[in-house]
PDB file of C-alpha atoms in Angstrom:
ATOM      1  CA  MET A   1     -13.877  -7.664  -1.810  1.00  0.00           C
ATOM      2  CA  ILE A   2     -12.885 -11.073  -3.167  1.00  0.00           C
ATOM      3  CA  PHE A   3      -9.390 -12.463  -3.058  1.00  0.00           C
ATOM      4  CA  LEU A   4      -8.429 -15.187  -5.383  1.00  0.00           C
ATOM      5  CA  LEU A   5      -5.333 -17.257  -5.361  1.00  0.00           C
ATOM      6  CA  TYR A   6      -4.303 -19.126  -8.405  1.00  0.00           C
ATOM      7  CA  PRO A   7      -1.559 -21.715  -7.538  1.00  0.00           C
ATOM      8  CA  ILE A   8       0.302 -22.448 -10.752  1.00  0.00           C
ATOM      9  CA  ILE A   9       2.918 -25.107 -10.657  1.00  0.00           C
ATOM     10  CA  GLY A  10       5.049 -26.676 -13.385  1.00  0.00           C
ATOM     11  CA  ARG A  11       8.555 -27.375 -14.667  1.00  0.00           C
ATOM     12  CA  SER A  12      11.012 -24.804 -15.764  1.00  0.00           C
ATOM     13  CA  CYS A  13       9.938 -23.068 -19.053  1.00  0.00           C
ATOM     14  CA  SER A  14       6.546 -24.690 -18.951  1.00  0.00           C
ATOM     15  CA  GLY A  15       4.611 -21.296 -19.347  1.00  0.00           C
ATOM     16  CA  LYS A  16       3.879 -20.483 -15.708  1.00  0.00           C
ATOM     17  CA  SER A  17       4.792 -16.706 -16.136  1.00  0.00           C
ATOM     18  CA  THR A  18       2.800 -16.340 -19.309  1.00  0.00           C
ATOM     19  CA  LYS A  19      -0.179 -17.949 -17.606  1.00  0.00           C
ATOM     20  CA  ILE A  20       0.198 -15.506 -14.733  1.00  0.00           C
ATOM     21  CA  TYR A  21       0.200 -12.445 -17.099  1.00  0.00           C
ATOM     22  CA  GLU A  22      -2.793 -13.918 -19.000  1.00  0.00           C
ATOM     23  CA  LEU A  23      -4.857 -14.356 -15.924  1.00  0.00           C
ATOM     24  CA  LEU A  24      -3.945 -10.827 -14.636  1.00  0.00           C
ATOM     25  CA  HIS A  25      -4.994  -9.413 -18.081  1.00  0.00           C
ATOM     26  CA  GLN A  26      -8.334 -11.360 -17.976  1.00  0.00           C
ATOM     27  CA  GLU A  27      -9.230 -10.223 -14.396  1.00  0.00           C
ATOM     28  CA  ALA A  28      -8.029  -6.558 -15.043  1.00  0.00           C
ATOM     29  CA  ALA A  29     -10.081  -6.412 -18.305  1.00  0.00           C
ATOM     30  CA  SER A  30     -13.190  -7.399 -16.515  1.00  0.00           C
ATOM     31  CA  GLY A  31     -12.704  -4.570 -14.151  1.00  0.00           C
ATOM     32  CA  HIS A  32     -11.154  -6.169 -11.127  1.00  0.00           C
ATOM     33  CA  SER A  33      -8.199  -4.830  -9.372  1.00  0.00           C
ATOM     34  CA  CYS A  34      -5.221  -7.105  -9.195  1.00  0.00           C
ATOM     35  CA  VAL A  35      -1.931  -7.216  -7.324  1.00  0.00           C
ATOM     36  CA  LEU A  36       1.115  -9.056  -8.349  1.00  0.00           C
ATOM     37  CA  ILE A  37       3.573  -9.631  -5.579  1.00  0.00           C
ATOM     38  CA  VAL A  38       7.128 -10.253  -6.675  1.00  0.00           C
ATOM     39  CA  PRO A  39      10.686 -10.178  -5.162  1.00  0.00           C
ATOM     40  CA  GLU A  40      12.435  -6.774  -5.083  1.00  0.00           C
ATOM     41  CA  GLN A  41      14.918  -7.720  -7.889  1.00  0.00           C
ATOM     42  CA  PHE A  42      11.963  -8.735 -10.343  1.00  0.00           C
ATOM     43  CA  SER A  43       9.591  -5.705  -9.853  1.00  0.00           C
ATOM     44  CA  TYR A  44      10.882  -3.760 -12.774  1.00  0.00           C
ATOM     45  CA  GLU A  45      10.670  -6.646 -15.085  1.00  0.00           C
ATOM     46  CA  ALA A  46       7.258  -7.705 -13.834  1.00  0.00           C
ATOM     47  CA  GLU A  47       5.906  -4.165 -14.480  1.00  0.00           C
ATOM     48  CA  LYS A  48       7.351  -4.444 -18.006  1.00  0.00           C
ATOM     49  CA  GLN A  49       5.651  -7.745 -18.630  1.00  0.00           C
ATOM     50  CA  VAL A  50       2.287  -6.498 -17.418  1.00  0.00           C
ATOM     51  CA  LEU A  51       2.503  -3.728 -19.953  1.00  0.00           C
ATOM     52  CA  LEU A  52       3.475  -6.004 -22.722  1.00  0.00           C
ATOM     53  CA  HIS A  53       0.663  -8.643 -22.023  1.00  0.00           C
ATOM     54  CA  SER A  54      -2.017  -5.993 -21.252  1.00  0.00           C
ATOM     55  CA  ASP A  55      -3.673  -3.217 -22.963  1.00  0.00           C
ATOM     56  CA  PRO A  56      -3.343   0.307 -21.371  1.00  0.00           C
ATOM     57  CA  GLN A  57      -6.814   0.305 -19.890  1.00  0.00           C
ATOM     58  CA  SER A  58      -6.628  -3.005 -18.133  1.00  0.00           C
ATOM     59  CA  ALA A  59      -2.882  -2.286 -17.037  1.00  0.00           C
ATOM     60  CA  GLN A  60      -4.276   0.445 -14.811  1.00  0.00           C
ATOM     61  CA  ASN A  61      -6.150  -2.140 -12.786  1.00  0.00           C
ATOM     62  CA  ILE A  62      -2.886  -4.248 -12.050  1.00  0.00           C
ATOM     63  CA  GLN A  63      -0.469  -3.150  -9.305  1.00  0.00           C
ATOM     64  CA  VAL A  64       2.859  -4.811  -8.991  1.00  0.00           C
ATOM     65  CA  TYR A  65       4.301  -4.715  -5.368  1.00  0.00           C
ATOM     66  CA  SER A  66       7.606  -6.071  -4.089  1.00  0.00           C
ATOM     67  CA  PHE A  67       7.587  -7.548  -0.743  1.00  0.00           C
ATOM     68  CA  ARG A  68       9.381  -4.539   0.768  1.00  0.00           C
ATOM     69  CA  PHE A  69       6.937  -2.052  -0.824  1.00  0.00           C
ATOM     70  CA  LEU A  70       3.929  -4.078   0.180  1.00  0.00           C
ATOM     71  CA  ALA A  71       5.130  -4.142   3.773  1.00  0.00           C
ATOM     72  CA  ALA A  72       5.606  -0.349   3.803  1.00  0.00           C
ATOM     73  CA  ARG A  73       2.241   0.224   2.219  1.00  0.00           C
ATOM     74  CA  MET A  74       0.542  -1.947   4.753  1.00  0.00           C
ATOM     75  CA  ILE A  75       2.342  -0.141   7.726  1.00  0.00           C
ATOM     76  CA  ASP A  76       1.230   3.239   6.202  1.00  0.00           C
ATOM     77  CA  ARG A  77      -2.355   2.112   5.821  1.00  0.00           C
ATOM     78  CA  TYR A  78      -2.947   0.148   9.080  1.00  0.00           C
ATOM     79  CA  CYS A  79      -0.342   1.853  11.449  1.00  0.00           C
ATOM     80  CA  PRO A  80      -1.123   5.545  10.947  1.00  0.00           C
ATOM     81  CA  GLN A  81       0.585   6.551  14.029  1.00  0.00           C
ATOM     82  CA  HIS A  82       3.979   5.717  12.349  1.00  0.00           C
ATOM     83  CA  LEU A  83       5.798   4.113  15.318  1.00  0.00           C
ATOM     84  CA  PRO A  84       9.491   4.870  15.093  1.00  0.00           C
ATOM     85  CA  PHE A  85      11.850   2.148  13.892  1.00  0.00           C
ATOM     86  CA  ILE A  86      14.756   1.182  15.866  1.00  0.00           C
ATOM     87  CA  SER A  87      17.718   3.346  15.489  1.00  0.00           C
ATOM     88  CA  SER A  88      21.212   2.054  14.706  1.00  0.00           C
ATOM     89  CA  ARG A  89      22.134   2.600  18.292  1.00  0.00           C
ATOM     90  CA  GLY A  90      19.208   0.588  19.425  1.00  0.00           C
ATOM     91  CA  LYS A  91      20.201  -2.215  17.073  1.00  0.00           C
ATOM     92  CA  THR A  92      23.750  -2.139  18.645  1.00  0.00           C
ATOM     93  CA  LEU A  93      22.309  -2.352  22.196  1.00  0.00           C
ATOM     94  CA  LEU A  94      20.230  -5.480  21.121  1.00  0.00           C
ATOM     95  CA  MET A  95      23.244  -7.211  19.738  1.00  0.00           C
TER      96      MET A  95
END
């Protein structure tokens, strides 16, 4: 498994988002699985953009995760015993 990180920097409206979706499409079209991590409020828009910039076949290789969903997915995958989260009463005791 190979992890690639593409740092893309630039001014506002310089085409950074377009470049990200182009890179995702290229990697996905070549058969690689891709993950795009976005803030919660941007996940729906990012999924729409993935579908607009990719063909249906390569879009299946691209997954869009919000930070919260990614954290939940990692907990499910690597902590199978599902340790209980702290209850509201426990939070009150901590404060």
